Amino acid sequence: MSDTPQFSTAEYPPQQIERCGLCGTPLASEYYRVHGRTACAGCASAAQNGQANGQKNTAFTRALLFGIGAAAVGLVGYAAFTIATSFYIGYVALGVGYIVARAMKFGSGGFGGRPFQIVAVILTYLAIALAEIPIALWEFRTRIPAGRMLVVGIRLLPVGLTSPIREMRDPIHGLINLVILFVGLRIAWRGTAAPSANVEGPFRPKPAAS
Ligand SMILES: [Zn+2]
């Protein structure tokens, strides 16, 4: 039975310098566990607040960049889907909210929280609302001189930004799309919430065997 692990006699390497699994700081007298990873007191309390100590700005910047990329993909996808299918109902809004949130979570390395949520909702709204611009350009493409597409597109910015509200001119269609938009924004909001902190500790390291 030599294969059986001998937990009671398991040996820990003496003098092993334990480092925080999140920020790399050598651990002092006590340590914590955050999502199962050894962490310093600073990272543990930051995790409880849904933020990464020292990584917060980087995480947010990366989440923002990934979110903008996903929103651009969502905008193109939303417009392409609507043009290709002439689909009346904007269900794609749900997918846009989802990919923006997933991309931001990926970019932040899993961190979230209120600022992330606000950005996710804004990006999702922009992607869906501004998708109306390429849709409109496509619809009226025969009446717009080829070289003027960009200029007309820029001129349509205010129209695009307010398109979800403008759609209320057709109350039933507009309301359905507004509800779907709201659900899509909610998906983005919830998908970038702070993860529920799983913080244990403090623990005191075993005294190193001499
Ligand atoms: Zn740390």
PDB file of N, CA, C and O in Angstrom, residues 143-208:
ATOM      1  N   ARG A 143     -29.679  55.750 -52.975  1.00  0.00           N
ATOM      2  CA  ARG A 143     -29.924  57.188 -53.030  1.00  0.00           C
ATOM      3  C   ARG A 143     -28.755  58.001 -52.479  1.00  0.00           C
ATOM      4  O   ARG A 143     -28.797  59.221 -52.478  1.00  0.00           O
ATOM      5  N   ILE A 144     -27.732  57.301 -51.945  1.00  0.00           N
ATOM      6  CA  ILE A 144     -26.574  58.008 -51.405  1.00  0.00           C
ATOM      7  C   ILE A 144     -25.405  57.820 -52.376  1.00  0.00           C
ATOM      8  O   ILE A 144     -25.044  56.676 -52.684  1.00  0.00           O
ATOM      9  N   PRO A 145     -24.807  58.925 -52.847  1.00  0.00           N
ATOM     10  CA  PRO A 145     -23.636  58.779 -53.710  1.00  0.00           C
ATOM     11  C   PRO A 145     -22.542  58.015 -52.970  1.00  0.00           C
ATOM     12  O   PRO A 145     -22.348  58.235 -51.768  1.00  0.00           O
ATOM     13  N   ALA A 146     -21.857  57.142 -53.673  1.00  0.00           N
ATOM     14  CA  ALA A 146     -20.893  56.221 -53.044  1.00  0.00           C
ATOM     15  C   ALA A 146     -19.902  56.958 -52.146  1.00  0.00           C
ATOM     16  O   ALA A 146     -19.621  56.532 -51.037  1.00  0.00           O
ATOM     17  N   GLY A 147     -19.373  58.073 -52.609  1.00  0.00           N
ATOM     18  CA  GLY A 147     -18.351  58.787 -51.846  1.00  0.00           C
ATOM     19  C   GLY A 147     -18.889  59.498 -50.623  1.00  0.00           C
ATOM     20  O   GLY A 147     -18.123  60.006 -49.807  1.00  0.00           O
ATOM     21  N   ARG A 148     -20.198  59.535 -50.484  1.00  0.00           N
ATOM     22  CA  ARG A 148     -20.797  60.296 -49.392  1.00  0.00           C
ATOM     23  C   ARG A 148     -21.230  59.409 -48.221  1.00  0.00           C
ATOM     24  O   ARG A 148     -21.760  59.902 -47.233  1.00  0.00           O
ATOM     25  N   MET A 149     -21.021  58.096 -48.376  1.00  0.00           N
ATOM     26  CA  MET A 149     -21.484  57.150 -47.363  1.00  0.00           C
ATOM     27  C   MET A 149     -20.995  57.505 -45.955  1.00  0.00           C
ATOM     28  O   MET A 149     -21.767  57.531 -45.003  1.00  0.00           O
ATOM     29  N   LEU A 150     -19.678  57.799 -45.860  1.00  0.00           N
ATOM     30  CA  LEU A 150     -19.086  58.068 -44.550  1.00  0.00           C
ATOM     31  C   LEU A 150     -19.678  59.344 -43.950  1.00  0.00           C
ATOM     32  O   LEU A 150     -20.044  59.388 -42.772  1.00  0.00           O
ATOM     33  N   VAL A 151     -19.778  60.377 -44.807  1.00  0.00           N
ATOM     34  CA  VAL A 151     -20.314  61.663 -44.336  1.00  0.00           C
ATOM     35  C   VAL A 151     -21.742  61.485 -43.850  1.00  0.00           C
ATOM     36  O   VAL A 151     -22.121  61.961 -42.770  1.00  0.00           O
ATOM     37  N   VAL A 152     -22.532  60.769 -44.648  1.00  0.00           N
ATOM     38  CA  VAL A 152     -23.925  60.544 -44.247  1.00  0.00           C
ATOM     39  C   VAL A 152     -23.977  59.728 -42.963  1.00  0.00           C
ATOM     40  O   VAL A 152     -24.765  60.009 -42.058  1.00  0.00           O
ATOM     41  N   GLY A 153     -23.096  58.724 -42.874  1.00  0.00           N
ATOM     42  CA  GLY A 153     -23.039  57.897 -41.668  1.00  0.00           C
ATOM     43  C   GLY A 153     -22.764  58.719 -40.428  1.00  0.00           C
ATOM     44  O   GLY A 153     -23.418  58.551 -39.396  1.00  0.00           O
ATOM     45  N   ILE A 154     -21.805  59.653 -40.538  1.00  0.00           N
ATOM     46  CA  ILE A 154     -21.469  60.513 -39.396  1.00  0.00           C
ATOM     47  C   ILE A 154     -22.644  61.437 -39.062  1.00  0.00           C
ATOM     48  O   ILE A 154     -22.974  61.649 -37.900  1.00  0.00           O
ATOM     49  N   ARG A 155     -23.298  61.935 -40.116  1.00  0.00           N
ATOM     50  CA  ARG A 155     -24.456  62.810 -39.887  1.00  0.00           C
ATOM     51  C   ARG A 155     -25.583  62.068 -39.185  1.00  0.00           C
ATOM     52  O   ARG A 155     -26.402  62.678 -38.500  1.00  0.00           O
ATOM     53  N   LEU A 156     -25.617  60.749 -39.375  1.00  0.00           N
ATOM     54  CA  LEU A 156     -26.687  59.948 -38.782  1.00  0.00           C
ATOM     55  C   LEU A 156     -26.420  59.596 -37.314  1.00  0.00           C
ATOM     56  O   LEU A 156     -27.256  58.974 -36.673  1.00  0.00           O
ATOM     57  N   LEU A 157     -25.239  60.000 -36.788  1.00  0.00           N
ATOM     58  CA  LEU A 157     -24.894  59.647 -35.406  1.00  0.00           C
ATOM     59  C   LEU A 157     -26.000  59.963 -34.397  1.00  0.00           C
ATOM     60  O   LEU A 157     -26.390  59.086 -33.621  1.00  0.00           O
ATOM     61  N   PRO A 158     -26.528  61.194 -34.397  1.00  0.00           N
ATOM     62  CA  PRO A 158     -27.590  61.483 -33.411  1.00  0.00           C
ATOM     63  C   PRO A 158     -28.819  60.610 -33.616  1.00  0.00           C
ATOM     64  O   PRO A 158     -29.460  60.204 -32.656  1.00  0.00           O
ATOM     65  N   VAL A 159     -29.118  60.338 -34.888  1.00  0.00           N
ATOM     66  CA  VAL A 159     -30.276  59.478 -35.194  1.00  0.00           C
ATOM     67  C   VAL A 159     -30.022  58.074 -34.643  1.00  0.00           C
ATOM     68  O   VAL A 159     -30.897  57.462 -34.020  1.00  0.00           O
ATOM     69  N   GLY A 160     -28.792  57.577 -34.864  1.00  0.00           N
ATOM     70  CA  GLY A 160     -28.450  56.246 -34.370  1.00  0.00           C
ATOM     71  C   GLY A 160     -28.523  56.166 -32.857  1.00  0.00           C
ATOM     72  O   GLY A 160     -29.117  55.243 -32.303  1.00  0.00           O
ATOM     73  N   LEU A 161     -27.938  57.182 -32.199  1.00  0.00           N
ATOM     74  CA  LEU A 161     -27.883  57.162 -30.732  1.00  0.00           C
ATOM     75  C   LEU A 161     -29.269  57.114 -30.101  1.00  0.00           C
ATOM     76  O   LEU A 161     -29.444  56.549 -29.024  1.00  0.00           O
ATOM     77  N   THR A 162     -30.234  57.725 -30.759  1.00  0.00           N
ATOM     78  CA  THR A 162     -31.576  57.783 -30.191  1.00  0.00           C
ATOM     79  C   THR A 162     -32.520  56.794 -30.852  1.00  0.00           C
ATOM     80  O   THR A 162     -33.726  56.826 -30.602  1.00  0.00           O
ATOM     81  N   SER A 163     -31.962  55.884 -31.681  1.00  0.00           N
ATOM     82  CA  SER A 163     -32.843  55.013 -32.465  1.00  0.00           C
ATOM     83  C   SER A 163     -33.781  54.145 -31.620  1.00  0.00           C
ATOM     84  O   SER A 163     -34.932  53.954 -32.014  1.00  0.00           O
ATOM     85  N   PRO A 164     -33.341  53.619 -30.460  1.00  0.00           N
ATOM     86  CA  PRO A 164     -34.298  52.814 -29.691  1.00  0.00           C
ATOM     87  C   PRO A 164     -35.523  53.613 -29.263  1.00  0.00           C
ATOM     88  O   PRO A 164     -36.630  53.075 -29.169  1.00  0.00           O
ATOM     89  N   ILE A 165     -35.328  54.919 -29.003  1.00  0.00           N
ATOM     90  CA  ILE A 165     -36.461  55.754 -28.597  1.00  0.00           C
ATOM     91  C   ILE A 165     -37.284  56.139 -29.826  1.00  0.00           C
ATOM     92  O   ILE A 165     -38.512  56.138 -29.791  1.00  0.00           O
ATOM     93  N   ARG A 166     -36.578  56.412 -30.932  1.00  0.00           N
ATOM     94  CA  ARG A 166     -37.288  56.774 -32.161  1.00  0.00           C
ATOM     95  C   ARG A 166     -38.177  55.653 -32.655  1.00  0.00           C
ATOM     96  O   ARG A 166     -39.197  55.903 -33.283  1.00  0.00           O
ATOM     97  N   GLU A 167     -37.753  54.423 -32.382  1.00  0.00           N
ATOM     98  CA  GLU A 167     -38.554  53.287 -32.854  1.00  0.00           C
ATOM     99  C   GLU A 167     -39.927  53.257 -32.211  1.00  0.00           C
ATOM    100  O   GLU A 167     -40.813  52.538 -32.672  1.00  0.00           O
ATOM    101  N   MET A 168     -40.104  54.030 -31.153  1.00  0.00           N
ATOM    102  CA  MET A 168     -41.406  54.061 -30.484  1.00  0.00           C
ATOM    103  C   MET A 168     -42.484  54.720 -31.350  1.00  0.00           C
ATOM    104  O   MET A 168     -43.655  54.702 -30.992  1.00  0.00           O
ATOM    105  N   ARG A 169     -42.065  55.309 -32.486  1.00  0.00           N
ATOM    106  CA  ARG A 169     -43.074  55.822 -33.426  1.00  0.00           C
ATOM    107  C   ARG A 169     -43.992  54.687 -33.873  1.00  0.00           C
ATOM    108  O   ARG A 169     -45.139  54.889 -34.213  1.00  0.00           O
ATOM    109  N   ASP A 170     -43.402  53.486 -33.902  1.00  0.00           N
ATOM    110  CA  ASP A 170     -44.202  52.293 -34.181  1.00  0.00           C
ATOM    111  C   ASP A 170     -44.330  51.585 -32.833  1.00  0.00           C
ATOM    112  O   ASP A 170     -43.452  50.813 -32.457  1.00  0.00           O
ATOM    113  N   PRO A 171     -45.396  51.889 -32.079  1.00  0.00           N
ATOM    114  CA  PRO A 171     -45.401  51.554 -30.645  1.00  0.00           C
ATOM    115  C   PRO A 171     -45.160  50.070 -30.336  1.00  0.00           C
ATOM    116  O   PRO A 171     -44.371  49.772 -29.440  1.00  0.00           O
ATOM    117  N   ILE A 172     -45.819  49.172 -31.051  1.00  0.00           N
ATOM    118  CA  ILE A 172     -45.691  47.752 -30.685  1.00  0.00           C
ATOM    119  C   ILE A 172     -44.290  47.253 -30.997  1.00  0.00           C
ATOM    120  O   ILE A 172     -43.592  46.716 -30.141  1.00  0.00           O
ATOM    121  N   HIS A 173     -43.864  47.463 -32.230  1.00  0.00           N
ATOM    122  CA  HIS A 173     -42.511  47.082 -32.634  1.00  0.00           C
ATOM    123  C   HIS A 173     -41.474  47.750 -31.747  1.00  0.00           C
ATOM    124  O   HIS A 173     -40.547  47.130 -31.236  1.00  0.00           O
ATOM    125  N   GLY A 174     -41.683  49.064 -31.531  1.00  0.00           N
ATOM    126  CA  GLY A 174     -40.739  49.832 -30.728  1.00  0.00           C
ATOM    127  C   GLY A 174     -40.663  49.327 -29.305  1.00  0.00           C
ATOM    128  O   GLY A 174     -39.572  49.201 -28.732  1.00  0.00           O
ATOM    129  N   LEU A 175     -41.814  49.001 -28.728  1.00  0.00           N
ATOM    130  CA  LEU A 175     -41.852  48.547 -27.338  1.00  0.00           C
ATOM    131  C   LEU A 175     -41.196  47.179 -27.201  1.00  0.00           C
ATOM    132  O   LEU A 175     -40.427  46.949 -26.259  1.00  0.00           O
ATOM    133  N   ILE A 176     -41.490  46.281 -28.152  1.00  0.00           N
ATOM    134  CA  ILE A 176     -40.869  44.940 -28.098  1.00  0.00           C
ATOM    135  C   ILE A 176     -39.355  45.084 -28.165  1.00  0.00           C
ATOM    136  O   ILE A 176     -38.631  44.496 -27.361  1.00  0.00           O
ATOM    137  N   ASN A 177     -38.880  45.907 -29.104  1.00  0.00           N
ATOM    138  CA  ASN A 177     -37.436  46.072 -29.228  1.00  0.00           C
ATOM    139  C   ASN A 177     -36.831  46.755 -28.006  1.00  0.00           C
ATOM    140  O   ASN A 177     -35.705  46.452 -27.623  1.00  0.00           O
ATOM    141  N   LEU A 178     -37.603  47.658 -27.406  1.00  0.00           N
ATOM    142  CA  LEU A 178     -37.110  48.344 -26.213  1.00  0.00           C
ATOM    143  C   LEU A 178     -36.975  47.357 -25.052  1.00  0.00           C
ATOM    144  O   LEU A 178     -36.006  47.408 -24.289  1.00  0.00           O
ATOM    145  N   VAL A 179     -37.938  46.448 -24.944  1.00  0.00           N
ATOM    146  CA  VAL A 179     -37.875  45.426 -23.878  1.00  0.00           C
ATOM    147  C   VAL A 179     -36.680  44.509 -24.118  1.00  0.00           C
ATOM    148  O   VAL A 179     -35.919  44.214 -23.186  1.00  0.00           O
ATOM    149  N   ILE A 180     -36.482  44.097 -25.384  1.00  0.00           N
ATOM    150  CA  ILE A 180     -35.341  43.226 -25.701  1.00  0.00           C
ATOM    151  C   ILE A 180     -34.032  43.962 -25.421  1.00  0.00           C
ATOM    152  O   ILE A 180     -33.094  43.398 -24.858  1.00  0.00           O
ATOM    153  N   LEU A 181     -34.002  45.251 -25.802  1.00  0.00           N
ATOM    154  CA  LEU A 181     -32.812  46.059 -25.515  1.00  0.00           C
ATOM    155  C   LEU A 181     -32.539  46.081 -24.013  1.00  0.00           C
ATOM    156  O   LEU A 181     -31.404  45.884 -23.565  1.00  0.00           O
ATOM    157  N   PHE A 182     -33.597  46.273 -23.240  1.00  0.00           N
ATOM    158  CA  PHE A 182     -33.455  46.326 -21.788  1.00  0.00           C
ATOM    159  C   PHE A 182     -32.903  45.002 -21.253  1.00  0.00           C
ATOM    160  O   PHE A 182     -31.998  45.003 -20.404  1.00  0.00           O
ATOM    161  N   VAL A 183     -33.430  43.893 -21.765  1.00  0.00           N
ATOM    162  CA  VAL A 183     -32.941  42.579 -21.317  1.00  0.00           C
ATOM    163  C   VAL A 183     -31.475  42.411 -21.721  1.00  0.00           C
ATOM    164  O   VAL A 183     -30.658  41.909 -20.935  1.00  0.00           O
ATOM    165  N   GLY A 184     -31.126  42.862 -22.923  1.00  0.00           N
ATOM    166  CA  GLY A 184     -29.734  42.791 -23.381  1.00  0.00           C
ATOM    167  C   GLY A 184     -28.810  43.604 -22.488  1.00  0.00           C
ATOM    168  O   GLY A 184     -27.715  43.160 -22.134  1.00  0.00           O
ATOM    169  N   LEU A 185     -29.271  44.797 -22.088  1.00  0.00           N
ATOM    170  CA  LEU A 185     -28.470  45.642 -21.194  1.00  0.00           C
ATOM    171  C   LEU A 185     -28.340  44.990 -19.826  1.00  0.00           C
ATOM    172  O   LEU A 185     -27.289  45.070 -19.179  1.00  0.00           O
ATOM    173  N   ARG A 186     -29.391  44.311 -19.402  1.00  0.00           N
ATOM    174  CA  ARG A 186     -29.378  43.626 -18.106  1.00  0.00           C
ATOM    175  C   ARG A 186     -28.393  42.457 -18.137  1.00  0.00           C
ATOM    176  O   ARG A 186     -27.695  42.211 -17.152  1.00  0.00           O
ATOM    177  N   ILE A 187     -28.325  41.760 -19.276  1.00  0.00           N
ATOM    178  CA  ILE A 187     -27.351  40.667 -19.424  1.00  0.00           C
ATOM    179  C   ILE A 187     -25.939  41.229 -19.295  1.00  0.00           C
ATOM    180  O   ILE A 187     -25.086  40.669 -18.608  1.00  0.00           O
ATOM    181  N   ALA A 188     -25.703  42.384 -19.945  1.00  0.00           N
ATOM    182  CA  ALA A 188     -24.388  43.032 -19.863  1.00  0.00           C
ATOM    183  C   ALA A 188     -24.075  43.442 -18.426  1.00  0.00           C
ATOM    184  O   ALA A 188     -22.953  43.283 -17.945  1.00  0.00           O
ATOM    185  N   TRP A 189     -25.077  43.975 -17.747  1.00  0.00           N
ATOM    186  CA  TRP A 189     -24.924  44.452 -16.365  1.00  0.00           C
ATOM    187  C   TRP A 189     -24.596  43.298 -15.428  1.00  0.00           C
ATOM    188  O   TRP A 189     -23.648  43.355 -14.644  1.00  0.00           O
ATOM    189  N   ARG A 190     -25.379  42.243 -15.534  1.00  0.00           N
ATOM    190  CA  ARG A 190     -25.186  41.117 -14.614  1.00  0.00           C
ATOM    191  C   ARG A 190     -23.909  40.352 -14.936  1.00  0.00           C
ATOM    192  O   ARG A 190     -23.273  39.804 -14.026  1.00  0.00           O
ATOM    193  N   GLY A 191     -23.547  40.333 -16.222  1.00  0.00           N
ATOM    194  CA  GLY A 191     -22.356  39.589 -16.636  1.00  0.00           C
ATOM    195  C   GLY A 191     -21.052  40.226 -16.211  1.00  0.00           C
ATOM    196  O   GLY A 191     -19.998  39.606 -16.291  1.00  0.00           O
ATOM    197  N   THR A 192     -21.109  41.493 -15.767  1.00  0.00           N
ATOM    198  CA  THR A 192     -19.885  42.182 -15.343  1.00  0.00           C
ATOM    199  C   THR A 192     -19.940  42.541 -13.863  1.00  0.00           C
ATOM    200  O   THR A 192     -19.158  43.361 -13.389  1.00  0.00           O
ATOM    201  N   ALA A 193     -20.857  41.922 -13.142  1.00  0.00           N
ATOM    202  CA  ALA A 193     -20.946  42.171 -11.698  1.00  0.00           C
ATOM    203  C   ALA A 193     -19.695  41.632 -11.008  1.00  0.00           C
ATOM    204  O   ALA A 193     -18.996  40.777 -11.553  1.00  0.00           O
ATOM    205  N   ALA A 194     -19.438  42.151  -9.826  1.00  0.00           N
ATOM    206  CA  ALA A 194     -18.307  41.637  -9.047  1.00  0.00           C
ATOM    207  C   ALA A 194     -18.578  40.180  -8.715  1.00  0.00           C
ATOM    208  O   ALA A 194     -19.681  39.839  -8.319  1.00  0.00           O
ATOM    209  N   PRO A 195     -17.572  39.313  -8.903  1.00  0.00           N
ATOM    210  CA  PRO A 195     -17.794  37.914  -8.541  1.00  0.00           C
ATOM    211  C   PRO A 195     -17.989  37.806  -7.042  1.00  0.00           C
ATOM    212  O   PRO A 195     -17.404  38.573  -6.284  1.00  0.00           O
ATOM    213  N   SER A 196     -18.826  36.889  -6.640  1.00  0.00           N
ATOM    214  CA  SER A 196     -19.014  36.714  -5.200  1.00  0.00           C
ATOM    215  C   SER A 196     -17.680  36.279  -4.603  1.00  0.00           C
ATOM    216  O   SER A 196     -17.094  35.287  -5.016  1.00  0.00           O
ATOM    217  N   ALA A 197     -17.213  37.083  -3.680  1.00  0.00           N
ATOM    218  CA  ALA A 197     -15.879  36.836  -3.134  1.00  0.00           C
ATOM    219  C   ALA A 197     -15.886  35.563  -2.302  1.00  0.00           C
ATOM    220  O   ALA A 197     -16.772  35.331  -1.506  1.00  0.00           O
ATOM    221  N   ASN A 198     -14.906  34.748  -2.545  1.00  0.00           N
ATOM    222  CA  ASN A 198     -14.746  33.518  -1.787  1.00  0.00           C
ATOM    223  C   ASN A 198     -13.431  33.656  -1.033  1.00  0.00           C
ATOM    224  O   ASN A 198     -12.394  33.223  -1.494  1.00  0.00           O
ATOM    225  N   VAL A 199     -13.511  34.342   0.088  1.00  0.00           N
ATOM    226  CA  VAL A 199     -12.296  34.657   0.830  1.00  0.00           C
ATOM    227  C   VAL A 199     -12.313  33.894   2.153  1.00  0.00           C
ATOM    228  O   VAL A 199     -13.272  33.961   2.905  1.00  0.00           O
ATOM    229  N   GLU A 200     -11.252  33.158   2.397  1.00  0.00           N
ATOM    230  CA  GLU A 200     -11.109  32.433   3.657  1.00  0.00           C
ATOM    231  C   GLU A 200      -9.854  32.938   4.368  1.00  0.00           C
ATOM    232  O   GLU A 200      -8.907  33.360   3.728  1.00  0.00           O
ATOM    233  N   GLY A 201      -9.879  32.833   5.636  1.00  0.00           N
ATOM    234  CA  GLY A 201      -8.701  33.214   6.404  1.00  0.00           C
ATOM    235  C   GLY A 201      -9.040  34.246   7.450  1.00  0.00           C
ATOM    236  O   GLY A 201     -10.212  34.555   7.649  1.00  0.00           O
ATOM    237  N   PRO A 202      -8.068  34.820   8.111  1.00  0.00           N
ATOM    238  CA  PRO A 202      -6.633  34.580   7.880  1.00  0.00           C
ATOM    239  C   PRO A 202      -6.150  33.238   8.463  1.00  0.00           C
ATOM    240  O   PRO A 202      -6.704  32.749   9.424  1.00  0.00           O
ATOM    241  N   PHE A 203      -5.142  32.704   7.806  1.00  0.00           N
ATOM    242  CA  PHE A 203      -4.465  31.521   8.307  1.00  0.00           C
ATOM    243  C   PHE A 203      -3.057  31.929   8.748  1.00  0.00           C
ATOM    244  O   PHE A 203      -2.493  32.876   8.206  1.00  0.00           O
ATOM    245  N   ARG A 204      -2.551  31.167   9.687  1.00  0.00           N
ATOM    246  CA  ARG A 204      -1.148  31.375  10.077  1.00  0.00           C
ATOM    247  C   ARG A 204      -0.353  30.217   9.495  1.00  0.00           C
ATOM    248  O   ARG A 204      -0.739  29.067   9.640  1.00  0.00           O
ATOM    249  N   PRO A 205       0.736  30.553   8.783  1.00  0.00           N
ATOM    250  CA  PRO A 205       1.522  29.467   8.208  1.00  0.00           C
ATOM    251  C   PRO A 205       2.079  28.573   9.305  1.00  0.00           C
ATOM    252  O   PRO A 205       2.362  29.037  10.399  1.00  0.00           O
ATOM    253  N   LYS A 206       2.229  27.283   8.965  1.00  0.00           N
ATOM    254  CA  LYS A 206       2.870  26.359   9.922  1.00  0.00           C
ATOM    255  C   LYS A 206       4.315  26.821  10.126  1.00  0.00           C
ATOM    256  O   LYS A 206       4.968  27.220   9.168  1.00  0.00           O
ATOM    257  N   PRO A 207       4.777  26.771  11.330  1.00  0.00           N
ATOM    258  CA  PRO A 207       6.185  27.128  11.525  1.00  0.00           C
ATOM    259  C   PRO A 207       7.080  26.191  10.727  1.00  0.00           C
ATOM    260  O   PRO A 207       6.820  24.982  10.689  1.00  0.00           O
ATOM    261  N   ALA A 208       8.045  26.777  10.052  1.00  0.00           N
ATOM    262  CA  ALA A 208       8.932  25.965   9.215  1.00  0.00           C
ATOM    263  C   ALA A 208       9.694  24.978  10.066  1.00  0.00           C
ATOM    264  O   ALA A 208      10.217  25.317  11.128  1.00  0.00           O
TER     265      ALA A 208
END
